[in-house]
XYZ file of C-alpha atoms in Angstrom:
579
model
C -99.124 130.264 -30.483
C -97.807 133.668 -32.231
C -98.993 133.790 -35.677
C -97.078 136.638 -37.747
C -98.129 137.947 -41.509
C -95.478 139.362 -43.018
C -94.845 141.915 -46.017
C -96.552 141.138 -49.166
C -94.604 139.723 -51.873
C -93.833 139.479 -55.928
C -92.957 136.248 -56.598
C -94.532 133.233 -55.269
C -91.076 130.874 -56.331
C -88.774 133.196 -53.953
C -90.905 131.929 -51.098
C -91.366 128.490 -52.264
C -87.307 128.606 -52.590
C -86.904 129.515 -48.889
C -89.621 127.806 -47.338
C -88.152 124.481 -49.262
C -84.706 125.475 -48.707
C -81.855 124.522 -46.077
C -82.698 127.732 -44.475
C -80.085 131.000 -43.725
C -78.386 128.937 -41.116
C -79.120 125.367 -42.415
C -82.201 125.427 -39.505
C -84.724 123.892 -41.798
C -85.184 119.948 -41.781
C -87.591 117.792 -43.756
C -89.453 120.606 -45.799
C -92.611 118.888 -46.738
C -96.355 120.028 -47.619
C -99.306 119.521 -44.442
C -101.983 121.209 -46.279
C -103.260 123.509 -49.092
C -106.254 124.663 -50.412
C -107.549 121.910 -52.466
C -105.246 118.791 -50.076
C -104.212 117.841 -53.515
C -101.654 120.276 -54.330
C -97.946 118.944 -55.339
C -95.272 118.321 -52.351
C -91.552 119.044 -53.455
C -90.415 117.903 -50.555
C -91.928 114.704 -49.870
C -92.667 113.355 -54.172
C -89.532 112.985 -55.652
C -91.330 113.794 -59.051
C -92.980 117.345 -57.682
C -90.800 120.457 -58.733
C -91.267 124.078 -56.573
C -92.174 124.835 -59.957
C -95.056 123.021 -60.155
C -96.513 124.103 -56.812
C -95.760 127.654 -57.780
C -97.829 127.526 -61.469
C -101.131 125.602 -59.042
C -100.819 128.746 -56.993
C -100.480 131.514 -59.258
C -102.926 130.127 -61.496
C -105.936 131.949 -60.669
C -103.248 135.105 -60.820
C -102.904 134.462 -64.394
C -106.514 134.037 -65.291
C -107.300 137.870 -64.945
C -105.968 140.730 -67.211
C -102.752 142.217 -66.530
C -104.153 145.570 -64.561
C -106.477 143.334 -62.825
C -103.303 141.570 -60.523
C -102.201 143.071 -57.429
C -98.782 144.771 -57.664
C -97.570 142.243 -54.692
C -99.834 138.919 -54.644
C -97.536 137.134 -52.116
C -99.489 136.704 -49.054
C -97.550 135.116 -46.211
C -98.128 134.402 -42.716
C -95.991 132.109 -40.252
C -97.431 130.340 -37.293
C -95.406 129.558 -34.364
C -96.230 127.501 -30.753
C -94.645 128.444 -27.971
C -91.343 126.612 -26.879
C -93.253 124.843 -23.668
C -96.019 123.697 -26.557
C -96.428 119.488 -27.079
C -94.993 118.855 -30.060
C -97.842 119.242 -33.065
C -98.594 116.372 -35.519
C -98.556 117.288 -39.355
C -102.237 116.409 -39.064
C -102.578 118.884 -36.030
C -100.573 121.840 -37.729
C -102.810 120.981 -41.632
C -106.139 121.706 -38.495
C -104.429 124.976 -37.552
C -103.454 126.302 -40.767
C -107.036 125.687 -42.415
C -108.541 127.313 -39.389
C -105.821 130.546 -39.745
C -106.752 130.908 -43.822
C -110.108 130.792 -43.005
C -110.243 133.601 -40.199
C -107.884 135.666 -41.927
C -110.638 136.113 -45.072
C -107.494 133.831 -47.820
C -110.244 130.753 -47.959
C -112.912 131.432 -45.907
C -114.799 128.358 -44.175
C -117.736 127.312 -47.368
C -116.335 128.967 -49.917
C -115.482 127.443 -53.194
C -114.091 130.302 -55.152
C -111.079 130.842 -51.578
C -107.336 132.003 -52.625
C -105.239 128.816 -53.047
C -102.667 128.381 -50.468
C -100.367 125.816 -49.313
C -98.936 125.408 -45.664
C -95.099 123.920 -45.032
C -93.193 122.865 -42.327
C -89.597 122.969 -42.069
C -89.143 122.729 -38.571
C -91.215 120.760 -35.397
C -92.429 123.982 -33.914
C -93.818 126.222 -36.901
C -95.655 126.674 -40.385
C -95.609 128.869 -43.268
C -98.464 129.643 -45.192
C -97.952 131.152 -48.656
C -101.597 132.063 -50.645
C -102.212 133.921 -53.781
C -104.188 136.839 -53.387
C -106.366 136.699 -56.074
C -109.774 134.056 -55.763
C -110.785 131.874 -57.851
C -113.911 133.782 -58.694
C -111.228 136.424 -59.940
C -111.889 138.876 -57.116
C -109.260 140.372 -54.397
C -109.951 138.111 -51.116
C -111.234 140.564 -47.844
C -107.853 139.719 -45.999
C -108.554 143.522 -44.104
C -106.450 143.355 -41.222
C -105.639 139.582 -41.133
C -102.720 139.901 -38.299
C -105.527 140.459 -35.854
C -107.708 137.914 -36.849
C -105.011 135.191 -37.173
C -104.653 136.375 -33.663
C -107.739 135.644 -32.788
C -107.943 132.598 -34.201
C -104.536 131.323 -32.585
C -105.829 131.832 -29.090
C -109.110 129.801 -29.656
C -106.897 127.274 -31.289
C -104.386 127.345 -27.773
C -107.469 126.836 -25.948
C -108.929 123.993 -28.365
C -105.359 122.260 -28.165
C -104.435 123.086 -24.652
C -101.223 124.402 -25.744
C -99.932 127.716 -23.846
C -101.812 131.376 -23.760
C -100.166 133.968 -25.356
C -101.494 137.364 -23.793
C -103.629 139.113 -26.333
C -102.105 142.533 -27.546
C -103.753 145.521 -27.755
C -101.244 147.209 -30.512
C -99.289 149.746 -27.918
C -95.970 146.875 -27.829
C -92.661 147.605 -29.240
C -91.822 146.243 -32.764
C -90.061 143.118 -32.513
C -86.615 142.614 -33.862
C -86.544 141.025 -37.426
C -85.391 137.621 -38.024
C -82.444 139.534 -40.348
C -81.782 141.467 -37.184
C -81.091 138.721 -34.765
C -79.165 136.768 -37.190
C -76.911 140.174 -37.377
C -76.574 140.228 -33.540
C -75.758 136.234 -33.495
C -72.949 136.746 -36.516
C -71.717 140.377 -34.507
C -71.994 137.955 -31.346
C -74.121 140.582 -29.352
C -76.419 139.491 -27.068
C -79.179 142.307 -28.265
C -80.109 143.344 -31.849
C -79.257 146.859 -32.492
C -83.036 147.636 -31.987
C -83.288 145.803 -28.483
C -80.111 147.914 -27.847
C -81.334 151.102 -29.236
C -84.548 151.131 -27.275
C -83.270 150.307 -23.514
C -80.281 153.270 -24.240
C -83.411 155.397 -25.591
C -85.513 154.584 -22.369
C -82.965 155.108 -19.896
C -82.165 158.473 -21.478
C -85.654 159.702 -20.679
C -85.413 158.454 -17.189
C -85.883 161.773 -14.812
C -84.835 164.089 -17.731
C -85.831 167.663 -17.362
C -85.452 169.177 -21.070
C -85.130 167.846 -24.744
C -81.294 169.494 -24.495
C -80.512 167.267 -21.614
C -82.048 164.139 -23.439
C -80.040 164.362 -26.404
C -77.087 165.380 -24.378
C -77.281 161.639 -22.741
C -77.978 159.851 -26.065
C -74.549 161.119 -26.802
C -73.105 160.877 -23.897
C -74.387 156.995 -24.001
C -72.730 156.751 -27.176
C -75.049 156.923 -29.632
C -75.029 158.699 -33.158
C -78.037 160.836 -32.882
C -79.576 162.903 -36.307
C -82.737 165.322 -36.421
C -85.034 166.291 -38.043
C -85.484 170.506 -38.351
C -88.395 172.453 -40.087
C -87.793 175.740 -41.798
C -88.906 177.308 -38.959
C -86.291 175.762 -37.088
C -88.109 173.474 -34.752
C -86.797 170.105 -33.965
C -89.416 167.440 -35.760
C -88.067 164.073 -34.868
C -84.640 161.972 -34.112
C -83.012 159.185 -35.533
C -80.665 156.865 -33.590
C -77.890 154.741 -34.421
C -75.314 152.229 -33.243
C -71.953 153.430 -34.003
C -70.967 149.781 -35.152
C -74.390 149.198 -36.578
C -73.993 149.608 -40.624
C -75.356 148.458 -43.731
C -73.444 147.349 -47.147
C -72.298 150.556 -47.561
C -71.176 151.438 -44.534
C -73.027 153.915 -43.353
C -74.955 153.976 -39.891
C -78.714 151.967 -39.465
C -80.859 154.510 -38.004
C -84.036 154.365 -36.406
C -86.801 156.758 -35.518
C -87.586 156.519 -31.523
C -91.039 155.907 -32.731
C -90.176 152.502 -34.633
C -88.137 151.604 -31.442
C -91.207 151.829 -28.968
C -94.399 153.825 -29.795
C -93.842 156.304 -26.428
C -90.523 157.116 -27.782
C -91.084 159.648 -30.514
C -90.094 162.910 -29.958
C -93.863 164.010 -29.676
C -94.605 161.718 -26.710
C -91.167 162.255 -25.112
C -92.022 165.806 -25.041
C -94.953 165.377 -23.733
C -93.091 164.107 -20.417
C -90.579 166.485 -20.397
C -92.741 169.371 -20.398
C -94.924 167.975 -17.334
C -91.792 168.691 -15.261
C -91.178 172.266 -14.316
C -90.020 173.512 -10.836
C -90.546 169.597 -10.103
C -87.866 168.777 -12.056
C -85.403 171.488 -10.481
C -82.674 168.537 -9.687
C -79.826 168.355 -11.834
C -78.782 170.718 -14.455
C -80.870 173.493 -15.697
C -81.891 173.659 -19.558
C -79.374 176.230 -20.148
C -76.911 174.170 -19.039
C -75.638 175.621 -15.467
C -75.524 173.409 -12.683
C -78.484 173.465 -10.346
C -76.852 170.252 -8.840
C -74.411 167.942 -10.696
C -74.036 164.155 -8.942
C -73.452 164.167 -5.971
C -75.964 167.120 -4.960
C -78.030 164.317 -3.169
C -76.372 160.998 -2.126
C -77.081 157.769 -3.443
C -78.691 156.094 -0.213
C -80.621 159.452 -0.183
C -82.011 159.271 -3.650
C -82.788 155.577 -2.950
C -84.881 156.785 0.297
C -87.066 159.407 -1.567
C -87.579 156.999 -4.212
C -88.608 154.524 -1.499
C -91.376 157.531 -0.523
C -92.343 158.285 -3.886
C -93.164 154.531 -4.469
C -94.795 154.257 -1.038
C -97.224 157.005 -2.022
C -98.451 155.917 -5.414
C -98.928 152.314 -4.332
C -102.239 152.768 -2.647
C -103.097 154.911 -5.581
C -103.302 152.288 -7.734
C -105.248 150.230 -5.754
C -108.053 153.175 -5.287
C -109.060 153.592 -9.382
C -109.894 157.478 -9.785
C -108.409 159.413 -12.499
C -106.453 156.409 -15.076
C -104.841 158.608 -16.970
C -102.965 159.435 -13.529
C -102.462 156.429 -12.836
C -101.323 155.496 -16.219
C -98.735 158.200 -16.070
C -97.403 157.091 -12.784
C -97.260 153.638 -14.197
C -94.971 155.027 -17.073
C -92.874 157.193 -14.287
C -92.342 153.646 -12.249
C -90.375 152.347 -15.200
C -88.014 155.438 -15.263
C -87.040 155.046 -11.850
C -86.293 151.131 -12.409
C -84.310 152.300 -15.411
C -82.424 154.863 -12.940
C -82.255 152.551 -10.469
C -80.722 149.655 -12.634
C -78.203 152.454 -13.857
C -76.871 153.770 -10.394
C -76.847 150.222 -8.748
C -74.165 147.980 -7.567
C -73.542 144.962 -9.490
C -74.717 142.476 -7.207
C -78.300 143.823 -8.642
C -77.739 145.576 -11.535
C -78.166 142.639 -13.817
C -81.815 141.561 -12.260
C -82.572 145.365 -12.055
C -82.113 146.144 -15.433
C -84.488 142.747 -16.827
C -87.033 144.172 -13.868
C -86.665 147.562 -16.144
C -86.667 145.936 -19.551
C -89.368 144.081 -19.024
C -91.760 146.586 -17.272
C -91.087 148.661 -19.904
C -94.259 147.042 -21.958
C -96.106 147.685 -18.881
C -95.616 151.544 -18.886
C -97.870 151.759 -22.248
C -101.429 151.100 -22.989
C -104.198 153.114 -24.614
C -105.088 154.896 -22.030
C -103.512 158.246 -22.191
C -100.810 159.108 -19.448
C -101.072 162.916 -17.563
C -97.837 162.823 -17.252
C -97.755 166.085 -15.064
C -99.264 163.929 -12.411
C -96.608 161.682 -11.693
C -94.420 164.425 -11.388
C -93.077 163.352 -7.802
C -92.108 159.921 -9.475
C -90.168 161.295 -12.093
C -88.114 163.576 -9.592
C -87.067 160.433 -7.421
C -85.955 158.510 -11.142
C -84.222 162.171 -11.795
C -82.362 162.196 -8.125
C -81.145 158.446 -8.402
C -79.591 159.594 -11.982
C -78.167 162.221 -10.139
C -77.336 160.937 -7.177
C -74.781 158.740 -9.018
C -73.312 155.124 -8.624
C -74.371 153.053 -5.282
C -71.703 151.287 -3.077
C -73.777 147.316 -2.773
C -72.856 147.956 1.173
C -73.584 149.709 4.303
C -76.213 152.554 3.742
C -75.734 152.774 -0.125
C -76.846 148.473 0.172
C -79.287 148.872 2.865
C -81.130 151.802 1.095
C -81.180 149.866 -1.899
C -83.045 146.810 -0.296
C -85.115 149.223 0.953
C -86.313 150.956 -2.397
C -86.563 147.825 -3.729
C -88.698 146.286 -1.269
C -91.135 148.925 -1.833
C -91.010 149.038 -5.757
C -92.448 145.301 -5.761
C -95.385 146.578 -4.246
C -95.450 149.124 -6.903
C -94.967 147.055 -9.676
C -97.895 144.305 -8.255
C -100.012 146.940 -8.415
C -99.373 148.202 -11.517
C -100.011 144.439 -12.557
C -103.263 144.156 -10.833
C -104.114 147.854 -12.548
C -103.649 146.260 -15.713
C -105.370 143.056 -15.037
C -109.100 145.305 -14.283
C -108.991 146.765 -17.323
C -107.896 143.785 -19.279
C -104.931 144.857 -20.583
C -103.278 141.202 -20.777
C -99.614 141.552 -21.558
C -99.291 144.996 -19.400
C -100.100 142.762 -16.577
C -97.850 139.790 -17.683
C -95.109 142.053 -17.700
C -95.657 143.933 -14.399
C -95.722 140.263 -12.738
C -92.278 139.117 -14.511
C -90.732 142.401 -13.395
C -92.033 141.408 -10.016
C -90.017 138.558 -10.046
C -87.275 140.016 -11.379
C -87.256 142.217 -8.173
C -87.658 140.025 -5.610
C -84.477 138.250 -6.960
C -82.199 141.587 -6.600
C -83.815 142.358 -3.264
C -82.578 139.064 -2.030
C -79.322 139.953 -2.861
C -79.074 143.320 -1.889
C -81.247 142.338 1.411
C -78.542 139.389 2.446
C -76.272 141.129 4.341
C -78.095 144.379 5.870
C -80.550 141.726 7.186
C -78.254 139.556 9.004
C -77.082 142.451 10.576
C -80.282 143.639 12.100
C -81.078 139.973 13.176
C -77.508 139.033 14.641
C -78.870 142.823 16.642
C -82.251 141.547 17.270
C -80.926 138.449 18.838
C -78.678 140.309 21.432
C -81.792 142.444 22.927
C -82.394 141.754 26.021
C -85.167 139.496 26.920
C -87.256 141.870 28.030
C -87.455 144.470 24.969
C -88.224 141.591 22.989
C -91.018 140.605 24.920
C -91.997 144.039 25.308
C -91.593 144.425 21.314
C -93.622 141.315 21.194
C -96.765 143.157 22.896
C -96.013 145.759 20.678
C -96.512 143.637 17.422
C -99.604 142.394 18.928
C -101.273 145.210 19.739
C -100.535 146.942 16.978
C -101.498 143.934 14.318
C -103.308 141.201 15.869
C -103.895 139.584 12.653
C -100.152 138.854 11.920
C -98.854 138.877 15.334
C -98.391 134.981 15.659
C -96.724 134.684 12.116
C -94.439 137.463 12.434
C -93.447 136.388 15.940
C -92.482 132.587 14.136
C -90.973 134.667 11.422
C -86.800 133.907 10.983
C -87.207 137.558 10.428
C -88.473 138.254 13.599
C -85.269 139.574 15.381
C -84.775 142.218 12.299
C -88.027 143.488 13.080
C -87.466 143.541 16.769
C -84.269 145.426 16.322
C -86.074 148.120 14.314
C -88.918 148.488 17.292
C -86.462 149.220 19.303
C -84.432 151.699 17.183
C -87.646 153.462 16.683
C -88.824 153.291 20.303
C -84.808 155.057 21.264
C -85.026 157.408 18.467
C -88.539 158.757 20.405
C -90.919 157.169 17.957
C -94.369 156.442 18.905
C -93.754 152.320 17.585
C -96.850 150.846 17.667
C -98.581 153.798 16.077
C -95.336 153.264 13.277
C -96.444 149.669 13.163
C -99.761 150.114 12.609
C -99.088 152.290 9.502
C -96.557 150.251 8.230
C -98.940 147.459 8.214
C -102.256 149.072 6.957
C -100.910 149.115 3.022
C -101.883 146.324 1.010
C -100.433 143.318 -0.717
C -98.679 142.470 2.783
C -99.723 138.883 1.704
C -97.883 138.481 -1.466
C -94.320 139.177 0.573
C -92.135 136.230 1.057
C -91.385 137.511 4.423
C -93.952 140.024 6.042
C -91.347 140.958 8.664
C -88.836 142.060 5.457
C -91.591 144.234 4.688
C -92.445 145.995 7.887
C -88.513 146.795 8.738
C -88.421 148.290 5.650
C -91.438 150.534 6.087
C -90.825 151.179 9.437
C -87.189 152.417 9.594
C -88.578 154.684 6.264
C -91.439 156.231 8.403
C -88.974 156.361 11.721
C -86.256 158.204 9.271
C -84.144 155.224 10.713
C -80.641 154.480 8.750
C -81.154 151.780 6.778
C -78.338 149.859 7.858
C -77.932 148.507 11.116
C -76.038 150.694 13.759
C -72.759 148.101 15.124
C -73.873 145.861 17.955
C -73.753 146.488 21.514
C -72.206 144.788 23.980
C -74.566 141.289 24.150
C -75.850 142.557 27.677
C -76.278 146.005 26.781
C -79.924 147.685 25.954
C -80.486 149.470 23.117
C -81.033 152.803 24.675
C -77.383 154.046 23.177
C -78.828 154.239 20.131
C -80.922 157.255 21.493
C -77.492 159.360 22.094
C -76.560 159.140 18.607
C -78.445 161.291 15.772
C -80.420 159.891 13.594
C -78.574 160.509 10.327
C -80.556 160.340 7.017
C -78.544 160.599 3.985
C -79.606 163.644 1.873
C -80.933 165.545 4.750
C -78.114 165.448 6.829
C -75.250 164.423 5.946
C -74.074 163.951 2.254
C -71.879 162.092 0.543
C -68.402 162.609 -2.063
C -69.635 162.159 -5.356
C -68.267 160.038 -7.772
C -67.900 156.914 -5.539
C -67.538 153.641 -7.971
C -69.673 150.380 -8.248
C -68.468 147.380 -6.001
């Protein structure tokens, strides 16, 4: 249940005209009164011989009773309560119940007291109420309605749990402003599938993704297409930015900007600074702040970038698990979400779509009161910086395979950042971290499919015996998921990548071991997934399968060739296309 109190008001028979009206779209049915402050109070929508007049002069009265420079310059108060859209459906009796208990936390008529504000609650639609109250008592005096956003939040999740209707996450004030209703009926009209704030922010946020300098930020805002102003002391130095849409305008037709700090609280130009300036020589990738190339796309390949961001994600994990510093871990945290915005850039559209809601929605995980070092994720930051750089990924062969494989490990990442969140209470940081999860696991089943197949249909022509001697391996090596991984459909994949390692001159059950000592092994759909993944990372193994052998022949070919990692051997044209 999302209670929201809106911007004070001047006249109480504006409101009463919307909140009785058809609504902008014709969305309101059946206006009608469920409760006020007195349950006697006139109902123009219900008694043919009430007027909104009527209900308006009952309100305001008390208003009217003081002198002039007594009233408050806006006396409207107005608050709207909301369920959620997998609530019951509410009786009028249920939502009068909810709407006393919301004027009464928020200080308009507190709980035994006669001398309250008067208020009146209306429902125009099945799943919400507005409440409209004068702010003046009856007593004469100015109610204590001192932050009452928070306390109707408060009161709306005792009232979920009294109702058994669904939890909304408490907030802790560090969320993005929502998009006003005037803004999403602009993107419905426009036919835009984002308000120009959504928009705005996600353009924003990827811009900051891996960026080096405050030059090469802005240079990407306009590069992404987006009409950029500042904001310059007399001493020259750059105060703040405002964005816009280019199609975005108001009456007049000129631009809607917005400050980066009304888009998402770590986007001001103070806070994005304070990211860019933990880079340094860490940030060497890419183009220098003057402007010369120190390595344009293409300087690392994609499959490569994917790999060290792979070992980047790999390190942190068990980080997050181990507590220590939090303002670390907060920072790497933050980092995590620029390289799912990279990574959601540079990817193939067979993922990009389920990449970029894994980024969007992470995005509220990557902010929190506690205070991010942001020097400390500096390794993070360089892998989001060389997928930028490393530019579009084919969705096949190494540019596919390498892609699984980042992805694989970034769902670790991400469920840790989610159970990071969770110990320290921070509700809908947690929420989010487990939806991006989600989000994840879809796009590494796509991007998985086919690279997978691959090393099974190769698992499944090994000879008997290096299976069974790959078998021994897996038990020796992890007793405790021997049996499952052996029943595994994955099994073969696995197999195939023991015995890769073992021609490559890999010590595999040592390999194994590692791969399998990191947590959260239990949350995977398939633990064998997993432990290719890891293992053909820590082996330096392609990602993609080498072409099958002959179906008799052992797998001790694959010795003869070199082990070829994009990045540090071999690299790639730049400027290769999506598929």
């Amino acid at each position: 249940m999302i209670p929201r109190v809106h911007k004070q008001g001047k006249r109480t028979i504006g409101l009463l005209l919307y909140l009785y009206g058809p609504g902008t779209h014709e969305e309101h049915t059946d206006p009608h009164l469920v409760a006020s402050f007195d349950g006697m109070a006139p109902d123009p929508g219900r008694d043919p011989r009430a007027t909104l007049k009527d209900l308006q002069r009952l309100l305001d009265q008390p208003l009217h009773a003081v002198d002039q420079h007594q009233r408050p310059a806006k006396h409207v108060w107005h608050c709207s309560v909301r369920a959620a859209s997998d609530d019951r459906l509410l009786s009028d009796e249920e939502w009068a119940d909810i709407a006393r208990r919301v004027v009464a936390a928020t200080g308009i008529d507190p709980d035994a007291d006669d001398a309250g504000c008067r208020w009146a609650a209306v429902r125009h639609a099945d799943d919400h109420i507005h409440i409209i109250a004068t702010l003046i008592r009856e007593d004469g005096h100015s109610p204590n309605h001192h932050r009452s956003g928070q306390r109707a939040q408060a009161a709306c999740r005792q009232i979920e749990a009294d109702y058994g209707l669904h939890r909304v996450e408490p907030g802790d004030g560090t969320a993005a402003k929502r998009s006003t209703s005037a803004e999403r009926r602009k993107a419905q009209r426009q036919g835009r599938e984002q308000t120009a704030r959504d928009e705005l922010r996600e353009t924003v946020r990827r811009a900051v993704a891996g960026a080096a300098s405050e030059n090469e930020f802005f240079d990407r805002l306009a590069a992404a297409g987006l009409l950029t102003r500042t904001r310059v002391a007399p001493s020259g130095d750059l105060l703040g930015y405002t964005v816009a849409l280019p199609g975005d305008r108001n009456g007049e037709g000129e631009p809607i900007w917005f400050p980066g700090a009304k888009l998402a609280p770590d986007l001001s130009l103070p806070r994005i600074r304070e990211r860019l300036s933990s880079g340094g020589e860490g940030m060497a990738l890419g183009p220098s702040d003057d402007g010369s190339a120190s390595g344009r796309a293409g300087s690392v390949s994609p499959a490569a970038a994917r790999r060290n961001a792979a070992d980047a994600a790999w390190d942190v994990t068990p980080q997050l698990y181990e507590g220590g510093d939090e303002s670390a871990a907060a920072a790497q945290i933050a980092a995590a979400g620029e390289v799912l915005d990279a990574l959601a850039k540079t990817s193939a559209a067979i993922t990009r779509q389920e990449l970029r809601e894994a980024a969007r929605v992470f995005e509220r995980a990557g902010r929190s009161h506690v205070r991010a070092q942001h020097h400390q994720a500096r390794a993070v930051r360089r892998a989001a910086r060389g997928l930028i750089y490393g530019g579009p990924a084919l969705g096949r062969g190494e540019d596919g395979a390498a892609t699984a494989m980042v992805i694989s490990t970034l769902i670790f990442l991400v469920i840790a950042a989610s159970r990071w969140h969770s110990e320290r209470q921070h509700a809908q940081q947690a929420a989010a971290a487990r939806q991006a999860a989600e989000h994840l696991w879809t796009a590494y089943r796509a991007a998985s499919a086919i690279p997978m197949r691959s090393l099974r249909d190769r698992g499944r022509r090994l000879p008997r015996a290096t299976l069974a001697r790959h078998a021994v391996t897996v038990r020796q090596a992890v007793p405790d998921l021997a049996e499952g991984l052996l029943a595994e459909s994955g099994w073969p994949a696995l197999a195939a990548t023991l015995a890769d390692a073992e021609a490559s001159g890999g010590d595999v059950t040592a390999l194994l071991t590692c791969a399998a000592r990191r947590r959260e092994l239990d949350t995977a759909d398939s633990v064998s997934d997993v432990l290719v993944w890891r293992l053909r990372r820590l082996a330096d193994l392609p990602a993609a399968a080498p072409s099958l052998a002959a179906p008799d022949a052992d797998t001790s070919s694959v010795a003869t060739r070199p082990t070829e990692r994009p990045g540090r051997h071999t690299q790639r044209r730049p400027g290769l296309g999506n598929t």
